[in-house]
CSV table of N, CA, C and O and ligand atoms in Angstrom, one decimal:
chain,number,residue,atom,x,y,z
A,1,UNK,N,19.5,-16.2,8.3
A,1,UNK,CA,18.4,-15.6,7.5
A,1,UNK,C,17.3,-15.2,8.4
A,1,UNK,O,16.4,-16.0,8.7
A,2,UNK,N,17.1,-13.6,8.7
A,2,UNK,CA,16.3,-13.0,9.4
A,2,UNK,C,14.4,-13.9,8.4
A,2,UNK,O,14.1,-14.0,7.3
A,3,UNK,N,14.0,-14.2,9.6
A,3,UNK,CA,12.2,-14.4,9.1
A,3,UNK,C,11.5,-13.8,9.4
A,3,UNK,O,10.6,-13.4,8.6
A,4,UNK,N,11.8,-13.1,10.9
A,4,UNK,CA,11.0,-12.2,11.6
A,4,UNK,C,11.6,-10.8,11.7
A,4,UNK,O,12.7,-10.7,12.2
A,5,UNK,N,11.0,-9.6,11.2
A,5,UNK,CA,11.5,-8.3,11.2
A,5,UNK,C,10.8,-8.0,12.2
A,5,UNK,O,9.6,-8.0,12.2
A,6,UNK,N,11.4,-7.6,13.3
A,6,UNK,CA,10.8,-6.9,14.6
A,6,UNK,C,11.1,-5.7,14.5
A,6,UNK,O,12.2,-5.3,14.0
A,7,UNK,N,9.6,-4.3,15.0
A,7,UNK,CA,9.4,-3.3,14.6
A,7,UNK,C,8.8,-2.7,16.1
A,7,UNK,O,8.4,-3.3,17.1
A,8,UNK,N,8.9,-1.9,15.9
A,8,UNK,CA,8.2,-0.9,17.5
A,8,UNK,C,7.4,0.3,16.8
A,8,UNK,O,7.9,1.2,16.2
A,9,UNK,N,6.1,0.0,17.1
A,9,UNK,CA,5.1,0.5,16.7
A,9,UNK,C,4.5,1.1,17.9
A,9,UNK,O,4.5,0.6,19.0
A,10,UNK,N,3.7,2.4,17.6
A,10,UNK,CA,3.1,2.7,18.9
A,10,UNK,C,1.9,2.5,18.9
A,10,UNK,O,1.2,2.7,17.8
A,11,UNK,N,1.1,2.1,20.3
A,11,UNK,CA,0.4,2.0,20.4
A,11,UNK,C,-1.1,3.6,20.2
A,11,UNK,O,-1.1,4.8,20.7
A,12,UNK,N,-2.3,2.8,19.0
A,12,UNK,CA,-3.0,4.5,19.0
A,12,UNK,C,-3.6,5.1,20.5
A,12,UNK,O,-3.8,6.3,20.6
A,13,UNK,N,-3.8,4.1,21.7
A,13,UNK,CA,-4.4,4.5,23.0
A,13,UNK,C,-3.6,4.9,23.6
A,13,UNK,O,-3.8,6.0,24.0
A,14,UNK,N,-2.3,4.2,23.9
A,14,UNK,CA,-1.0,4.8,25.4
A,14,UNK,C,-0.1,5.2,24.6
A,14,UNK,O,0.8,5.7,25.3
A,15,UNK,N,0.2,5.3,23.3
A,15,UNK,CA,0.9,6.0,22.8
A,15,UNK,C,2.7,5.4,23.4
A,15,UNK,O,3.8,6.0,23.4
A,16,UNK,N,2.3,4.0,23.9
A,16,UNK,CA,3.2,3.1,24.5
A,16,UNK,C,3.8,2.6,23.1
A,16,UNK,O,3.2,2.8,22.1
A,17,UNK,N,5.1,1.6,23.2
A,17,UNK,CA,5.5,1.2,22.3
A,17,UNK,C,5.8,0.1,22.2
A,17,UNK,O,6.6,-0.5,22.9
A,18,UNK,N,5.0,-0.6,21.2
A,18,UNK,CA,4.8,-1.8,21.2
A,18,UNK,C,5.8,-2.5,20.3
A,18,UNK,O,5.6,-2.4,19.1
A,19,UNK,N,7.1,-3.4,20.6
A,19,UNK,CA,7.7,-4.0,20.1
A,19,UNK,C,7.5,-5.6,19.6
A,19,UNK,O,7.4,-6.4,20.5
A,20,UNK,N,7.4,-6.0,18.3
A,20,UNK,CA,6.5,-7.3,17.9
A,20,UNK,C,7.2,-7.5,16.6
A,20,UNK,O,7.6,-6.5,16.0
A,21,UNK,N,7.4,-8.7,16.1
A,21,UNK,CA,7.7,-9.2,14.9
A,21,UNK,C,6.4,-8.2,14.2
A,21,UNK,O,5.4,-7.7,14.6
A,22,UNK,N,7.2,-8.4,12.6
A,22,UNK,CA,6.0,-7.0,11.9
A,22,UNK,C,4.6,-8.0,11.6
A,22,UNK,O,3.6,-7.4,11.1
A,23,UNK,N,4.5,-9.6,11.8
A,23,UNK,CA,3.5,-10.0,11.1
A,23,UNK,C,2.9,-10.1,12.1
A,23,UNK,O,1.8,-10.7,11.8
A,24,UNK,N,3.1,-9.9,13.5
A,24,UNK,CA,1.9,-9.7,14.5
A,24,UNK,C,1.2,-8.8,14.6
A,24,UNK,O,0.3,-8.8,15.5
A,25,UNK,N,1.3,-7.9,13.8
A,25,UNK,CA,0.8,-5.9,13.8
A,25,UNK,C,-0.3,-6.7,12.2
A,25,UNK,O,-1.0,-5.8,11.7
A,26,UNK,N,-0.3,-8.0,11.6
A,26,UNK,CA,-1.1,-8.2,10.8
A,26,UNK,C,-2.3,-9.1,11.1
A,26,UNK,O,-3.2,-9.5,10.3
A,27,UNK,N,-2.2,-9.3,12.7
A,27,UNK,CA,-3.4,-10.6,12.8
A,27,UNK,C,-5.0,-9.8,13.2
A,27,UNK,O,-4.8,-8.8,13.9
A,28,UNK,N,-6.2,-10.0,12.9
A,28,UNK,CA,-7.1,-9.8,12.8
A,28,UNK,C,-7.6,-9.0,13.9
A,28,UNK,O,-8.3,-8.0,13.8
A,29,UNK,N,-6.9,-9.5,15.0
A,29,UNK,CA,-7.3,-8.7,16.5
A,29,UNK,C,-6.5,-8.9,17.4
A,29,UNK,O,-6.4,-10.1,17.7
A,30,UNK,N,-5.9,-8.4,18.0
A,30,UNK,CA,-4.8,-8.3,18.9
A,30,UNK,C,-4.7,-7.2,20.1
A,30,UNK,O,-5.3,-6.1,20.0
A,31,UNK,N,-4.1,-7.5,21.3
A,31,UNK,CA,-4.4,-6.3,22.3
A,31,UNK,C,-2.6,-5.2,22.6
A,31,UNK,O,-1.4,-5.5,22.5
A,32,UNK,N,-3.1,-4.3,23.0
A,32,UNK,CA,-1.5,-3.9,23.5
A,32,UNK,C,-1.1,-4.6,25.0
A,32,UNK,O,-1.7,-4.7,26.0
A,33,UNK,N,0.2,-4.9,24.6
A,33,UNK,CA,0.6,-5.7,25.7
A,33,UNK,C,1.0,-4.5,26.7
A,33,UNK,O,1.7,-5.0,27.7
A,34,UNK,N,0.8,-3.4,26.8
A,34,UNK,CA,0.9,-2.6,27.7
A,34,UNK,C,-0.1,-1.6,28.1
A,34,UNK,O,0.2,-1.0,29.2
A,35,UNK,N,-1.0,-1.3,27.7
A,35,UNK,CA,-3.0,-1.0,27.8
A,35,UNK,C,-4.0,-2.2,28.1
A,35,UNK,O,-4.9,-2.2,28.9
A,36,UNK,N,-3.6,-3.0,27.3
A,36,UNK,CA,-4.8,-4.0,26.9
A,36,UNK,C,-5.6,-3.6,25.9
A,36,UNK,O,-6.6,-4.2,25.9
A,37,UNK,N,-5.4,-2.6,24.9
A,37,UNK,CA,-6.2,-2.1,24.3
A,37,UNK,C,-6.8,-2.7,23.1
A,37,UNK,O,-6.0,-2.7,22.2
A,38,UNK,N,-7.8,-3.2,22.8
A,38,UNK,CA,-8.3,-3.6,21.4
A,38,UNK,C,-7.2,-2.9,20.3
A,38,UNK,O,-7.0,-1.7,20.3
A,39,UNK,N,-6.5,-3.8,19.4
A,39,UNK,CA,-6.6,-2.9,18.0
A,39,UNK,C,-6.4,-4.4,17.0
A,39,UNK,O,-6.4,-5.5,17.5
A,40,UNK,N,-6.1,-4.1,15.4
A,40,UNK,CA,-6.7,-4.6,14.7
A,40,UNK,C,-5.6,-4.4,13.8
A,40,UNK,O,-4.8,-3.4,14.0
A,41,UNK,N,-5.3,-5.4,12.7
A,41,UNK,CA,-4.6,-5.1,11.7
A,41,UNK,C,-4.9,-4.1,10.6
A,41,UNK,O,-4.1,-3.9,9.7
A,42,UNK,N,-6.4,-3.2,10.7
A,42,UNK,CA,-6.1,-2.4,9.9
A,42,UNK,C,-5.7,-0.9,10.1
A,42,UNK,O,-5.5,-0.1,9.3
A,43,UNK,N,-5.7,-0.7,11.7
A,43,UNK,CA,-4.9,0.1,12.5
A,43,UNK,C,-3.4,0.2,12.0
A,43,UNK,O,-2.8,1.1,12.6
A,44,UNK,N,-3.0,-0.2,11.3
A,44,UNK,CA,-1.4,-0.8,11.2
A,44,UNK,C,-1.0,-0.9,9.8
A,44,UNK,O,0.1,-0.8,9.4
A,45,UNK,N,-2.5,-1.1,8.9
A,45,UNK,CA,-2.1,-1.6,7.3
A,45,UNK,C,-1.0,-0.8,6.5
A,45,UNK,O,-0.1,-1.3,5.9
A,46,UNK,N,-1.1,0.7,6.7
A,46,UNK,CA,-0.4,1.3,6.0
A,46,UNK,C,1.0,1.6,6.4
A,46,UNK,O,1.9,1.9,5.6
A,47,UNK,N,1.3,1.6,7.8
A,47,UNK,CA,2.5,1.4,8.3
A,47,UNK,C,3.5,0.1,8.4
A,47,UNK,O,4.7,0.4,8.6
A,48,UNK,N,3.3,-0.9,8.4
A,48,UNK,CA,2.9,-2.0,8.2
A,48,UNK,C,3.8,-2.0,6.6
A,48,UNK,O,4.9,-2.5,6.5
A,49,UNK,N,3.1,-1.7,5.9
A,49,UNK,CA,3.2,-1.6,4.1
A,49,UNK,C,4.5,-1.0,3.8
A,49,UNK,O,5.4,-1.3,3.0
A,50,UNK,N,4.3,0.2,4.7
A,50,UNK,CA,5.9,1.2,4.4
A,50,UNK,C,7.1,0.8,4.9
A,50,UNK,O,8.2,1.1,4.4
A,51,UNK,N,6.9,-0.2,6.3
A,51,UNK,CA,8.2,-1.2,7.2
A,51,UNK,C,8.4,-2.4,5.8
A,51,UNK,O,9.5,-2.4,5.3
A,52,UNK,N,7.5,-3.2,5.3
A,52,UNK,CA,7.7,-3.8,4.7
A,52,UNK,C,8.4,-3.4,3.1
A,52,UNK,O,9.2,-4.1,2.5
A,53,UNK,N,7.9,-2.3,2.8
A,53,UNK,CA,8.8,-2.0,1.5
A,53,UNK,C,10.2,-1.7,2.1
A,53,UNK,O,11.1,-2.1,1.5
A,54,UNK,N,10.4,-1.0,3.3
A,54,UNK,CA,11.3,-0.4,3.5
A,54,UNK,C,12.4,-1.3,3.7
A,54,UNK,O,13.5,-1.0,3.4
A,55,UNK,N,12.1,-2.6,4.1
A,55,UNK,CA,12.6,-3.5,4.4
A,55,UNK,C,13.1,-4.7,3.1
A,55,UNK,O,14.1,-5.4,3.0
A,56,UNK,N,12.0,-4.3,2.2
A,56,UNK,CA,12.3,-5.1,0.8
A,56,UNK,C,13.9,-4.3,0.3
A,56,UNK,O,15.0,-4.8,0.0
A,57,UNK,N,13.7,-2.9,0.2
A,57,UNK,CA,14.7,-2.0,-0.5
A,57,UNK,C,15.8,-2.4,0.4
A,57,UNK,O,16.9,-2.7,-0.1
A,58,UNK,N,15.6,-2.5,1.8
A,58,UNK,CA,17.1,-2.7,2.2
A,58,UNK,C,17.6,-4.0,1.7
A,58,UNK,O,18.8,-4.3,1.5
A,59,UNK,N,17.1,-4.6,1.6
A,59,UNK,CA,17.6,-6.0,1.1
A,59,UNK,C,18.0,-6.2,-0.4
A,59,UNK,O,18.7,-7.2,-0.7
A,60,UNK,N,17.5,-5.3,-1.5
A,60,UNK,CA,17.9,-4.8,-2.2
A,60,UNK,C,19.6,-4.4,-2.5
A,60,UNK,O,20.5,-4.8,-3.3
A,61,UNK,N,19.4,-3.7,-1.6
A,61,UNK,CA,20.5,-3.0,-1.9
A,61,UNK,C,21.7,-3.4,-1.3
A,61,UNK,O,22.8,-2.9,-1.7
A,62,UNK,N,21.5,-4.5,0.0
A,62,UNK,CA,22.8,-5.2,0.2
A,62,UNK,C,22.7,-6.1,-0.5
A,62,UNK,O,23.8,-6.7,-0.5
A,63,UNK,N,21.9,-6.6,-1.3
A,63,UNK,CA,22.6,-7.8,-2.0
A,63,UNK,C,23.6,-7.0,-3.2
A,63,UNK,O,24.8,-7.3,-3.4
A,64,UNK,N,22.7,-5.7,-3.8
A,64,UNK,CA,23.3,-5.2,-4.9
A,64,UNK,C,24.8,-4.4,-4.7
A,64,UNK,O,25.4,-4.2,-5.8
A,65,UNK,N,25.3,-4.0,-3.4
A,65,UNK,CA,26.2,-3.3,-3.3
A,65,UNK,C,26.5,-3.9,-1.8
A,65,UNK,O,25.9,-3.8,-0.8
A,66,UNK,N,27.4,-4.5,-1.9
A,66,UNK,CA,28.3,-4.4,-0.5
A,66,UNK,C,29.0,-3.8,0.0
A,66,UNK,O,30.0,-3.7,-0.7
A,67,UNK,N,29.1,-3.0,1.0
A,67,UNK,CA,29.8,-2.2,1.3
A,67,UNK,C,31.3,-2.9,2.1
A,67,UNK,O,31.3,-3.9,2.9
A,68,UNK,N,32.2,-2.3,1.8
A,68,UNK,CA,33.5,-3.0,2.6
A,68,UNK,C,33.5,-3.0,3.8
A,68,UNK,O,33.0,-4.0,4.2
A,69,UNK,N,33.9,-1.9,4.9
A,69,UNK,CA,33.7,-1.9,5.9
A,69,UNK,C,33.1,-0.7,6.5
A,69,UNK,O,33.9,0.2,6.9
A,70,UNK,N,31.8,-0.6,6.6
A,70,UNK,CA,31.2,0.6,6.9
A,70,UNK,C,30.6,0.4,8.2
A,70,UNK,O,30.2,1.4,8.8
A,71,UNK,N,30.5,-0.6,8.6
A,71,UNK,CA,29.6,-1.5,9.8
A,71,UNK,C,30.4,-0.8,10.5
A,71,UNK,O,31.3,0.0,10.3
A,72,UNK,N,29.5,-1.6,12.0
A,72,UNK,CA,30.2,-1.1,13.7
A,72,UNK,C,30.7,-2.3,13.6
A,72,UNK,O,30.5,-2.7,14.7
A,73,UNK,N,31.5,-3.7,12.6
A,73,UNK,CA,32.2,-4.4,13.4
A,73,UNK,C,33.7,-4.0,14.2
A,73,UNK,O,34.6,-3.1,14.1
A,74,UNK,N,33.5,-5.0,15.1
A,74,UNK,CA,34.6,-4.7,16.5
A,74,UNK,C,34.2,-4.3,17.6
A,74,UNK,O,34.8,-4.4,18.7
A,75,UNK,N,33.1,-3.7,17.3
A,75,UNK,CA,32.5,-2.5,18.2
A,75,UNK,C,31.8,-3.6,18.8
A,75,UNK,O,31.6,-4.8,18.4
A,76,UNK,N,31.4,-2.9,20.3
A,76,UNK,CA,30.3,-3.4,21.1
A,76,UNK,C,29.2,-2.8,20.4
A,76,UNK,O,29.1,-1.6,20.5
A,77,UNK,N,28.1,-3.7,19.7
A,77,UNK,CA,26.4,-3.5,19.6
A,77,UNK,C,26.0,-2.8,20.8
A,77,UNK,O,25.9,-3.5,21.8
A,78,UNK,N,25.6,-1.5,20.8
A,78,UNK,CA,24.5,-1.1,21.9
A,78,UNK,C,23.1,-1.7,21.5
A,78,UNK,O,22.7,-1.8,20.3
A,79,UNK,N,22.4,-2.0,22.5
A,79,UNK,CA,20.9,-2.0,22.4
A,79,UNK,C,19.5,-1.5,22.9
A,79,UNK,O,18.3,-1.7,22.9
A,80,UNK,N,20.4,-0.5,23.5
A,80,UNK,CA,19.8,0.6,23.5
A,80,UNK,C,18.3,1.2,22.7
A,80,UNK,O,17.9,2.3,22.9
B,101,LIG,ZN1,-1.5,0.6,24.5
């Protein structure tokens, strides 16, 4: 049971990409781990909002419909 949705967000200074569980893009003050840049959870609120719905609907809809075999199982996962 996924807890943590990790998201890659860019940063608004280096325009670097900041990969973080989504409820660390919510804490009051935070830096980029690749600038050092100040930013803030309200930098993020509305994107933030749209990962999280986005994320409710998916969950949604695999409970509501399973699909048979549509996946990459067998396959090697890239992670790319
Ligand atoms: Zn940055």
């Amino acid at each position: 049971m996924p807890t943590e949705e990790h998201v890659a967000l860019e940063c608004p200074y280096c325009r670097g990409e900041i990969y973080r569980p989504l409820k660390w893009f919510k804490q009051a003050y935070f830096t980029c781990p690749a600038c050092d840049g100040g930013l803030t959870a309200d930098q993020f609120t509305a994107i933030v909002g749209d990962l999280e719905q986005a994320f409710e609907e998916t969950i949604d809809e695999m409970m509501q419909d399973i699909p048979g075999c549509g996946c990459n199982c067998g396959g090697n996962k890239t992670t790319d």
